[in-house]
XYZ file of C-alpha atoms in Angstrom:
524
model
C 19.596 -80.446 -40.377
C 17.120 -80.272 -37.176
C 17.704 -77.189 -34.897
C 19.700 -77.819 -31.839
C 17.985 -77.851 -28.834
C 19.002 -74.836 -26.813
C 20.618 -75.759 -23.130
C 17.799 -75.169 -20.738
C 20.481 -73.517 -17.868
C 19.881 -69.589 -17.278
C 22.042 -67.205 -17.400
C 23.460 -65.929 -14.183
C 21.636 -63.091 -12.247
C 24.550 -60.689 -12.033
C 25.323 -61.263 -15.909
C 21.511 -60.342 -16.539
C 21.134 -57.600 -14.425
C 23.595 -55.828 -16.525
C 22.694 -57.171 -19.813
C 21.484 -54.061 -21.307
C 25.251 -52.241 -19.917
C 27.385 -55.357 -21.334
C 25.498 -55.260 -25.156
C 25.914 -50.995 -25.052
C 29.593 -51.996 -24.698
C 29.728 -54.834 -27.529
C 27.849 -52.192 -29.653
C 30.670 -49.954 -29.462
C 33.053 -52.300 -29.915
C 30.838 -53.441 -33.290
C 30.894 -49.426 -33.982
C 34.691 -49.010 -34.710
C 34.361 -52.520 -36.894
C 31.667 -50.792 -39.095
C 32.584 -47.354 -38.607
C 36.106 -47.487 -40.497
C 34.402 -48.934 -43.573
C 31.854 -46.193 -43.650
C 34.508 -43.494 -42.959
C 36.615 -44.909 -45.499
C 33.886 -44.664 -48.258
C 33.804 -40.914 -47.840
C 37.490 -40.518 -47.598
C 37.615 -42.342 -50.780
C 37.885 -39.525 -53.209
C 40.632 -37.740 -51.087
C 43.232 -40.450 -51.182
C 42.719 -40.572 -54.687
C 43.835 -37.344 -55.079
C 47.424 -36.874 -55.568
C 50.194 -35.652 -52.519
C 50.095 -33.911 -50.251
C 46.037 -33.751 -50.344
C 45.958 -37.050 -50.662
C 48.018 -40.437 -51.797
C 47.134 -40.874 -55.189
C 45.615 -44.237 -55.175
C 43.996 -45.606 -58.547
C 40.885 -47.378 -58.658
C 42.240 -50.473 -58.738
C 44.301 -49.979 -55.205
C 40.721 -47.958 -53.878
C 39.218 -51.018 -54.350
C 42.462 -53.124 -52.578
C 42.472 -50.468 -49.941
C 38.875 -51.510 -48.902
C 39.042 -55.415 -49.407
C 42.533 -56.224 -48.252
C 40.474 -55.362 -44.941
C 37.308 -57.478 -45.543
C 39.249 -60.532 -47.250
C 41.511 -60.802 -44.021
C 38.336 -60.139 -42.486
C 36.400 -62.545 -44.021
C 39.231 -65.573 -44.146
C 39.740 -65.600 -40.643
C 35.819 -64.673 -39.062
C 35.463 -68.723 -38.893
C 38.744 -69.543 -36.865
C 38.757 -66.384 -34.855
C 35.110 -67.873 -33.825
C 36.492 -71.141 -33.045
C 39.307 -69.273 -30.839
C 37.123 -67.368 -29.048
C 35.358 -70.680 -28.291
C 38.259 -72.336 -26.953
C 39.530 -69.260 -25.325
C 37.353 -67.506 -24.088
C 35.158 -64.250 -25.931
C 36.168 -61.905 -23.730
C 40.225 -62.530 -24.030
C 39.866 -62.657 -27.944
C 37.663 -59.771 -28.107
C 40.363 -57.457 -25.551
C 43.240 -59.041 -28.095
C 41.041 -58.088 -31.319
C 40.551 -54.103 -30.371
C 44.003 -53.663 -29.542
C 45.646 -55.284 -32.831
C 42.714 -53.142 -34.508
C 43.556 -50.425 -32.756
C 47.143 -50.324 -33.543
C 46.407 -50.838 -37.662
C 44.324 -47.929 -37.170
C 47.567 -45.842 -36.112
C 49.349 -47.170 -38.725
C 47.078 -46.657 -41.782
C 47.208 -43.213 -40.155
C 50.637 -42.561 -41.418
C 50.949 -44.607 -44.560
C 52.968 -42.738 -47.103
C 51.907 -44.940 -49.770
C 48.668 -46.617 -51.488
C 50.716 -50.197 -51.053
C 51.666 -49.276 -46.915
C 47.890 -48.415 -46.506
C 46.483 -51.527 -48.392
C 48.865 -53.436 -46.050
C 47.982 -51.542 -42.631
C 44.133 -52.015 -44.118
C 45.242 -55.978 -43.565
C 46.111 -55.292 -39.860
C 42.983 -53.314 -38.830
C 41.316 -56.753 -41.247
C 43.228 -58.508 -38.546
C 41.985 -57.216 -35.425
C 38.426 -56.586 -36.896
C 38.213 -60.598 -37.460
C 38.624 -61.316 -33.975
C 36.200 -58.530 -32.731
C 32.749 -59.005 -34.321
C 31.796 -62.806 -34.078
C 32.834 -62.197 -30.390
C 30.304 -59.459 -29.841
C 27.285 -61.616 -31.062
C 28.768 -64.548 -29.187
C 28.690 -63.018 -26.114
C 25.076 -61.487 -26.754
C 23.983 -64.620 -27.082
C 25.402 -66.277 -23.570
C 24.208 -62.773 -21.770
C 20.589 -62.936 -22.851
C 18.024 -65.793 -22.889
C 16.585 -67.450 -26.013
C 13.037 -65.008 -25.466
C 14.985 -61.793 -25.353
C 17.571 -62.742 -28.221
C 15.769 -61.485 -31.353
C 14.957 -58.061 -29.320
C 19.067 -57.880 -28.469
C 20.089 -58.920 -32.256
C 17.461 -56.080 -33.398
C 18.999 -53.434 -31.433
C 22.768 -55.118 -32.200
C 21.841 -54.599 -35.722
C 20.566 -51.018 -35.239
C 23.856 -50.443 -34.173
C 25.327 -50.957 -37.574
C 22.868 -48.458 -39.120
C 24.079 -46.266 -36.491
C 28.295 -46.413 -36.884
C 26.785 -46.424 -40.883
C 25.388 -42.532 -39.747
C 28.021 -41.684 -37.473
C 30.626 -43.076 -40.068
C 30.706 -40.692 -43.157
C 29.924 -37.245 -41.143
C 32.912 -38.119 -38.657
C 34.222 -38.605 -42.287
C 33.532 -35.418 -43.572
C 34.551 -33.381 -40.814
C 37.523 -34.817 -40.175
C 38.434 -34.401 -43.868
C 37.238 -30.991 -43.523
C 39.641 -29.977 -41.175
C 42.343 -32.468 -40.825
C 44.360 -34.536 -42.917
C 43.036 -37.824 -44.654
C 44.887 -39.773 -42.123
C 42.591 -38.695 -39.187
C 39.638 -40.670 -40.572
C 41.890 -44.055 -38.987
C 43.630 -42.033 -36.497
C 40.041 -41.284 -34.802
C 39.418 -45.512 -33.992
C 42.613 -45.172 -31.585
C 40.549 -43.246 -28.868
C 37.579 -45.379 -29.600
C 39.472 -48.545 -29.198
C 40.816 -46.941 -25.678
C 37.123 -46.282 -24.096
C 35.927 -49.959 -25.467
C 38.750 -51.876 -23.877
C 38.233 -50.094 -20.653
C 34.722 -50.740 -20.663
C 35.292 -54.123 -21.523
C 37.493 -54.905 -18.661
C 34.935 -53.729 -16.359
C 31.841 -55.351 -17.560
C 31.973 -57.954 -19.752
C 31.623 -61.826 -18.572
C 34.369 -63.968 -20.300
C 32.177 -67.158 -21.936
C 33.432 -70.239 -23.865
C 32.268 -73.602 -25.774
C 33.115 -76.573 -22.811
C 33.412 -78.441 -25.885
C 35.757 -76.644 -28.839
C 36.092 -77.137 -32.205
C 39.754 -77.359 -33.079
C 41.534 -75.058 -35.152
C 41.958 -75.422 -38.727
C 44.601 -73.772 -40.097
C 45.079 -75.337 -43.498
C 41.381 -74.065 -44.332
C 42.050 -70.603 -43.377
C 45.056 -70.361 -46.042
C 43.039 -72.101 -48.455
C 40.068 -69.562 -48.341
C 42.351 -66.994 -47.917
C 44.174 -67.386 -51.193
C 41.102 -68.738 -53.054
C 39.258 -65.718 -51.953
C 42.376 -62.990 -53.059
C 42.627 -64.620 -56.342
C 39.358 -64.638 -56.777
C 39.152 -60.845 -56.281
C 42.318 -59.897 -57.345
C 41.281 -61.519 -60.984
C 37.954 -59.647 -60.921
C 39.817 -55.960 -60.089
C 42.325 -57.257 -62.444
C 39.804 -57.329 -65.183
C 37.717 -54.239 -64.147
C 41.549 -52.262 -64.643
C 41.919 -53.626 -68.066
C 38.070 -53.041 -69.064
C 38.828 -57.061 -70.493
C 37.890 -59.702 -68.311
C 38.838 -62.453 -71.501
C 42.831 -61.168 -70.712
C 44.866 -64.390 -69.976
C 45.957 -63.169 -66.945
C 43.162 -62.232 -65.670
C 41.090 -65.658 -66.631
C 43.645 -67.683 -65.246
C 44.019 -66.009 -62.125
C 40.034 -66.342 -61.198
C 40.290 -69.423 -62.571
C 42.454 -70.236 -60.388
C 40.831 -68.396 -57.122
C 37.690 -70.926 -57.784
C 39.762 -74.054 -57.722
C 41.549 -73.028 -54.830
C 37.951 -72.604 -53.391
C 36.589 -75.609 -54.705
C 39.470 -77.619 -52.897
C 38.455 -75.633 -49.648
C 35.012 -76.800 -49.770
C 36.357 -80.056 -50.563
C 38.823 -80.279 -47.580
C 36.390 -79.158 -45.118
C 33.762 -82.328 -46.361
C 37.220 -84.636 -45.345
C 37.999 -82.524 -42.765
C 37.199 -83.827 -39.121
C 37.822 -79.946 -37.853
C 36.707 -77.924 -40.539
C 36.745 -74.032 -40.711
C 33.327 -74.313 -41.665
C 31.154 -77.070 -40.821
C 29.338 -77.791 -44.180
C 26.937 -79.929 -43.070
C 24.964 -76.600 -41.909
C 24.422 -75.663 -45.014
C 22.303 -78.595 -45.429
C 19.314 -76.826 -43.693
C 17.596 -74.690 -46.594
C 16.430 -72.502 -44.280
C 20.191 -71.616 -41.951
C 21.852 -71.609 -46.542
C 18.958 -69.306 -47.722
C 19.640 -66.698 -44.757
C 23.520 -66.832 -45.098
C 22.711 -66.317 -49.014
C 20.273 -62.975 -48.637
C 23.192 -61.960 -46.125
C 25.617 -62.349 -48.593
C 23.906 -60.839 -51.282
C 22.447 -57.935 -49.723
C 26.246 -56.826 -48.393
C 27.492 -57.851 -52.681
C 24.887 -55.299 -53.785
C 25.034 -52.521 -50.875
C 29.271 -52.514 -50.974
C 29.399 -51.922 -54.399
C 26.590 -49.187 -54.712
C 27.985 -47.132 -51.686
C 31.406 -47.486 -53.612
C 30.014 -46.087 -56.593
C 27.461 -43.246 -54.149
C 30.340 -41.231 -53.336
C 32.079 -40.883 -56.657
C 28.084 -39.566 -57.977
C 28.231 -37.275 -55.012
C 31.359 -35.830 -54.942
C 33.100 -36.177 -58.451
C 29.634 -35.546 -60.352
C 27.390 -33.367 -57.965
C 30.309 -31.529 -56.592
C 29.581 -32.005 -52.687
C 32.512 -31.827 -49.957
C 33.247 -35.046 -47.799
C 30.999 -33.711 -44.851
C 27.525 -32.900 -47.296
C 28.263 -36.586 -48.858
C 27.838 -37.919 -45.192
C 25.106 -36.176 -44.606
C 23.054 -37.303 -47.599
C 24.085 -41.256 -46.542
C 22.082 -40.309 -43.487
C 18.946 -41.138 -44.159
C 20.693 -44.636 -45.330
C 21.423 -45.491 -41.717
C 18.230 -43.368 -40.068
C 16.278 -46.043 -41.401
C 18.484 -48.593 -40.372
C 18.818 -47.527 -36.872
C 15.063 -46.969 -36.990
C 13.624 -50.099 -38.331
C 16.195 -52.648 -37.489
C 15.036 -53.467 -33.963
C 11.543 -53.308 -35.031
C 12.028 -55.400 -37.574
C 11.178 -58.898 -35.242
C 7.456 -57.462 -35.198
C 6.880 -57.312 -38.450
C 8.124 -60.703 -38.645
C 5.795 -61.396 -35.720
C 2.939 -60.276 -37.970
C 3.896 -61.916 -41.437
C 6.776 -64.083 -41.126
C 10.355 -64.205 -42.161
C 9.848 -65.145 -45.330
C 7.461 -62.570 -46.639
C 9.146 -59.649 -44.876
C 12.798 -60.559 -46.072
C 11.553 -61.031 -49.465
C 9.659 -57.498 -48.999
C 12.898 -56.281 -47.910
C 15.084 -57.564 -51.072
C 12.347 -56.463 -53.840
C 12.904 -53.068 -52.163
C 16.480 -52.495 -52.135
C 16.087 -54.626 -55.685
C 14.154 -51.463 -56.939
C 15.942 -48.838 -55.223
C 19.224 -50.266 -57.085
C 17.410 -49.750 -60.061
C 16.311 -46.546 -59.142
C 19.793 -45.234 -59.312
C 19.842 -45.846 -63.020
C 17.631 -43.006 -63.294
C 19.666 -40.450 -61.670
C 21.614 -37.875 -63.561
C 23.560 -34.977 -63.052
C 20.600 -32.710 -62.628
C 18.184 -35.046 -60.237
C 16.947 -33.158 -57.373
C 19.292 -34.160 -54.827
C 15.837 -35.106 -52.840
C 15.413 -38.325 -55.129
C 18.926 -39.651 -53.785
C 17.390 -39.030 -50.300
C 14.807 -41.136 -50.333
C 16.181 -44.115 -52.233
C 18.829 -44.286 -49.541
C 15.978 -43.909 -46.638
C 14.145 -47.143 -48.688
C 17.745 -48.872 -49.109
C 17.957 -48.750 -45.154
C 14.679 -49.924 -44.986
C 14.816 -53.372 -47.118
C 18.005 -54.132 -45.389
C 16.684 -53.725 -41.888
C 13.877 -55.950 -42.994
C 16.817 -58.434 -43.896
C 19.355 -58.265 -41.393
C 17.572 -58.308 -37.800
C 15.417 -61.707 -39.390
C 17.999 -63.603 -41.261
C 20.413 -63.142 -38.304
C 18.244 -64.075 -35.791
C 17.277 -67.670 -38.203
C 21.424 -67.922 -38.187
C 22.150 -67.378 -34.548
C 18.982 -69.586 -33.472
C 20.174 -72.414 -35.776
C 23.345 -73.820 -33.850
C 22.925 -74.049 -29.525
C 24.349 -71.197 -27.830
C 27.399 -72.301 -26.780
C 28.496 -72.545 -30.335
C 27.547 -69.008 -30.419
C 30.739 -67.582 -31.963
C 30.765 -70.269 -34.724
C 27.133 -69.294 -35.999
C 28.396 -65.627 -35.595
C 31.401 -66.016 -37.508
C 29.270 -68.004 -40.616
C 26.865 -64.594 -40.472
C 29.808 -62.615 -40.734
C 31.983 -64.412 -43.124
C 29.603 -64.405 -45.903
C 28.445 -61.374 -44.760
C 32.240 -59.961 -45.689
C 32.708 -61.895 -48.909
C 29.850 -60.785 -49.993
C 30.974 -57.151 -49.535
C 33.986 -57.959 -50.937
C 33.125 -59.581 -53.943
C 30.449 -56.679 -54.769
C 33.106 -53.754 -54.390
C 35.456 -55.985 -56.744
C 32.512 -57.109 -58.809
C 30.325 -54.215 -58.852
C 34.085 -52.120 -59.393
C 35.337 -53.704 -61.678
C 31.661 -53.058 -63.789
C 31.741 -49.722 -63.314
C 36.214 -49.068 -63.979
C 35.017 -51.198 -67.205
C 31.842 -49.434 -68.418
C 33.577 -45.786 -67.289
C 36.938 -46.582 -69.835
C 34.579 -47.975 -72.751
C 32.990 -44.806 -72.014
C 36.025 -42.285 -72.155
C 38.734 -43.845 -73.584
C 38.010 -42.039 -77.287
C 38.009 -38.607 -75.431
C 41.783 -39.217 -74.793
C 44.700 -38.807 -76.110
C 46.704 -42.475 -77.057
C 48.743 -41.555 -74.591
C 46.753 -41.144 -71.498
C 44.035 -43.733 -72.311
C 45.137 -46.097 -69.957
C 45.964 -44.001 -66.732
C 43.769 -41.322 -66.637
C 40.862 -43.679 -68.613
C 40.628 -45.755 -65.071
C 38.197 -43.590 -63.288
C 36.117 -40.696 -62.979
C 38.752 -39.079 -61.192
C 41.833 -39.830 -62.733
C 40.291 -38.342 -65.922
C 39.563 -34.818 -63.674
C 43.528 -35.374 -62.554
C 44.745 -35.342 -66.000
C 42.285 -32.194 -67.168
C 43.459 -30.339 -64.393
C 47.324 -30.866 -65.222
C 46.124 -29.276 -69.483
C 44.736 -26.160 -67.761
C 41.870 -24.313 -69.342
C 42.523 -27.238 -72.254
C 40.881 -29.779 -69.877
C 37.583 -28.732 -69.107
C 36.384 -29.861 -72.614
C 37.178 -33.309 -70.716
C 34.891 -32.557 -67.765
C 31.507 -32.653 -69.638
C 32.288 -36.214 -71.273
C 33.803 -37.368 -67.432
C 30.525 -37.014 -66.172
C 28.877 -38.274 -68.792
C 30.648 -41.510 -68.822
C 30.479 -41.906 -65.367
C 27.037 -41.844 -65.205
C 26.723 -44.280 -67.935
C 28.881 -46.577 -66.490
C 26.715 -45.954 -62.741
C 23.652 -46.808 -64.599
C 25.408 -50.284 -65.726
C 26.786 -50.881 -62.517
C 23.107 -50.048 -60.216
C 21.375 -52.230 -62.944
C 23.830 -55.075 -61.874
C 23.203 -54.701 -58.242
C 19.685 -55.014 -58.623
C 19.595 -58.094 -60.896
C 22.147 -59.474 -57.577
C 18.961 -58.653 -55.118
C 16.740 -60.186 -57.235
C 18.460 -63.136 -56.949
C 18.283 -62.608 -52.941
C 14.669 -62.206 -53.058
C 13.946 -65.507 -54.906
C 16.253 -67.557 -53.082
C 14.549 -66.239 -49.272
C 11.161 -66.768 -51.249
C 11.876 -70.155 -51.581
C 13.082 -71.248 -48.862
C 12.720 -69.233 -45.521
C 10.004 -69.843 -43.426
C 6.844 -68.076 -43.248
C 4.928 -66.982 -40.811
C 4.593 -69.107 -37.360
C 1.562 -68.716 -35.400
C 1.510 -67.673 -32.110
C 1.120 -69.413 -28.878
C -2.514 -68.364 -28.630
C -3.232 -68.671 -32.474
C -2.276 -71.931 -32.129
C -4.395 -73.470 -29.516
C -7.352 -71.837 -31.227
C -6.521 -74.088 -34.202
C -6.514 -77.201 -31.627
C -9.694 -76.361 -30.207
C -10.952 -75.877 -33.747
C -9.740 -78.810 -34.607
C -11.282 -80.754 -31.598
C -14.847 -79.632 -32.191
């Protein structure tokens, strides 16, 4: 596939006099997006704890909690795209913060693991129709030169609502109930609208894809299969269960009929034919699998922190910091060190490292200075903000900018099921390894509830009295077996990323001046 050329037209003065204003404001609309997530991974612990601390949610609907709001998320990124391309950014962007806004509220007061997966869906909802938006509209506010400096700083912006994320966490959880960790997006959502209203240009494709509604229920249910079977599995600690074989089995055909619908398809979801470029496929891929690999590890990070180490809500946000310092440090500087050496060599550089610092965690134990976590989370943020800021720059520059929201939405999408698939993946390696790990510690009786994680086993000691701390010693130990397993996982996944941008991204392109030297070279 050739690139697109880019309409030559400029952007309008007043739109780029305020530029800087209008991407501030798409930033914090992109800040609730990430923000829940990161909250959420701190809260994590406290809703598994039983009423009226918390709601008592197993592993298993932990792990729904998160991804019934990234598989919404993910199954409608494409056709929210689309709509915002036939509607306009701006209107679907307003319409996406308030539906967000009001699942927010509502997973505020769930009463139940099930209402909260469900309310989870809404805020997956709203969320859907929020972030291909923001890039979209980047991308019609600044011109092609400025782009990769505006996508930097747009990704710094994740790295920060990834800092800002599990501290909010922690002191809400400190003082307030678990609730308040949603509850907190409602004033958020308030300011953004408002600002929104006042600033942002409305933009859309004069020439629309149409919607596709038969491939968003296809990926949707191929995608919840999918997962469902892998959690399914993880729960059981069997993955060759009937039930659980037949139901991935059955997620992948589903898929494979998606993919096969949108080749027939003359409106597809997802135009396939992009994935014909090596180049756009390879930097979807290292999208997808950086988000598989970091998902699952920061789902496993707080269970280490909290369950194992002993740290409150607030302290495990504040050791995640350096995670997102280095994001919100690096990210919008990444586009010179692709200046200097290219996007191939400097995504690659950036999956080798979070490759090793995945593997690094198989080293830690319950007695590692607390210092060694540090830093592999400062490195983490490093190798992804050495991914992110290039790959999405190769995306968004692939497709002309009035199909802005579609390019977006691919990013994103894969970016999501990605996530997804390494909480349930990654999950369901760890729920596995942690029962294998436990389950003769236990009585017959309790094997197979409080054998599911780390802290239903510290539920069930807790009910025997002084009887259960002999369980508390093996807990740990298990758990850090089965964290071990899990990291080793992830990194094998990033390895896999590295090869794959190896291969096929681009290296380094000279510069304007570099190149004419070469002519003249060449002349004499």
């Amino acid at each position: 596939m050739t690139t697109p050329a880019v309409p030559a037209t400029r952007i309008p003065e007043a739109v780029h006099r305020r530029r800087w204003a209008i991407l501030g404001v798409l930033m914090l609309s992109l800040l609730i997006v990430v923000l829940d997530n990161s909250i959420l991974n701190v809260a994590i612990k406290t809703i598994s704890t039983p009423a009226p601390t918390g709601l008592g949610a197993t592993q298993s609907e932990l792990e729904w909690a998160i991804n019934a709001y990234t598989l919404v998320f993910a199954g409608l990124l494409f056709s929210a795209g689309l709509l915002g391309d036939r509607l306009g950014r701006k209107k679907v962007l307003l319409g996406g913060l308030f539906v967000f806004g009001v699942g927010s509220a509502l997973a505020a007061s769930s009463g139940t693991p099930v209402e909260l997966i469900s309310f989870r869906a809404v805020m997956g909802l709203g969320a859907a129709f929020v972030m291909p938006a923001t890039l979209a509209v980047l991308m019609n506010v600044f011109e092609r030169d400025e782009q990769p400096k505006a996508i930097g700083i747009w990704a710094g912006g994740v790295g920060l609502a990834i800092a800002i994320g599990p501290i909010t966490g922690g002191i809400l959880l400190d003082h307030f109930w678990w609730g308040s960790v949603f509850l907190i997006n409602v004033p958020i959502v308030i300011l953004a609208l408002g600002l929104m209203i006042w600033l942002v240009p409305d933009s859309r494709d004069p020439k629309p894809g149409r919607i596709d509604p038969v491939g968003v229920v296809l990926s949707v249910i191929g995608l919840v299969l999918l997962v469902y079977g892998i959690i399914k599995g993880g729960q059981l600690a069997d993955f060759t269960d009937p039930t659980v074989l037949a139901t991935i089995g059955a997620g992948l055909a589903v898929l494979v009929g998606f993919v096969v619908f949108e080749k027939r398809s003359s409106h597809p979801s997802i135009d396939v034919t992009y994935f014909k470029d090596k180049v756009f496929s390879s930097a979807i891929s290292a999208i997808a699998l950086v988000f598989f690999a970091l998902m699952g590890v920061t789902f496993f990070a707080v269970f280490y922190t909290q369950s194992v180490r002993g740290y409150s809500p607030l302290q495990t946000g504040l050791l995640m910091l350096p995670l997102a310092v280095a994001q919100l440090v690096f990210a919008p500087r990444a586009r010179l060190v692709v200046d200097r050496f290219g996007n191939k060599a400097t995504t690659t550089g950036g999956m080798l490292l979070i490759a090793a610092m995945l593997a690094a965690f198989a080293g830690l134990e319950a007695d590692t200075p607390i210092w060694i976590l540090e830093v592999i989370f400062f490195l983490m943020g490093t190798g992804m903000a050495h991914i992110m800021t290039p790959t999405s720059v190769v995306i968004m520059q692939a497709l002309p900018r009035e199909k802005a929201g579609s390019a977006s939405a691919l990013s994103n999408t894969f970016r999501q099921v990605g996530g997804a698939l390494g909480i349930a993946v990654l999950g369901s390696v760890l729920s596995a390894a942690y029962r294998s790990g436990i389950e003769d510690k236990l009585p017959a009786a309790a094997r197979h509830s409080a054998g599911e994680s780390i802290e239903a086993t510290l539920g069930f000691a807790a009910k025997l009295g002084p009887k259960g701390d002999a369980l508390v010693g093996p807990a740990n130990d298990a758990f850090l077996h089965a964290m071990h397993v899990t990291a080793l996982c992830g990194a094998g996944v990033a390895l896999v990323g590295a090869v794959v941008v190896a291969l096929f991204l681009p290296g380094r392109t000279p510069a304007p001046d570099e190149k004419e030297a070469e002519l003249v070279g060449a002349d004499k």
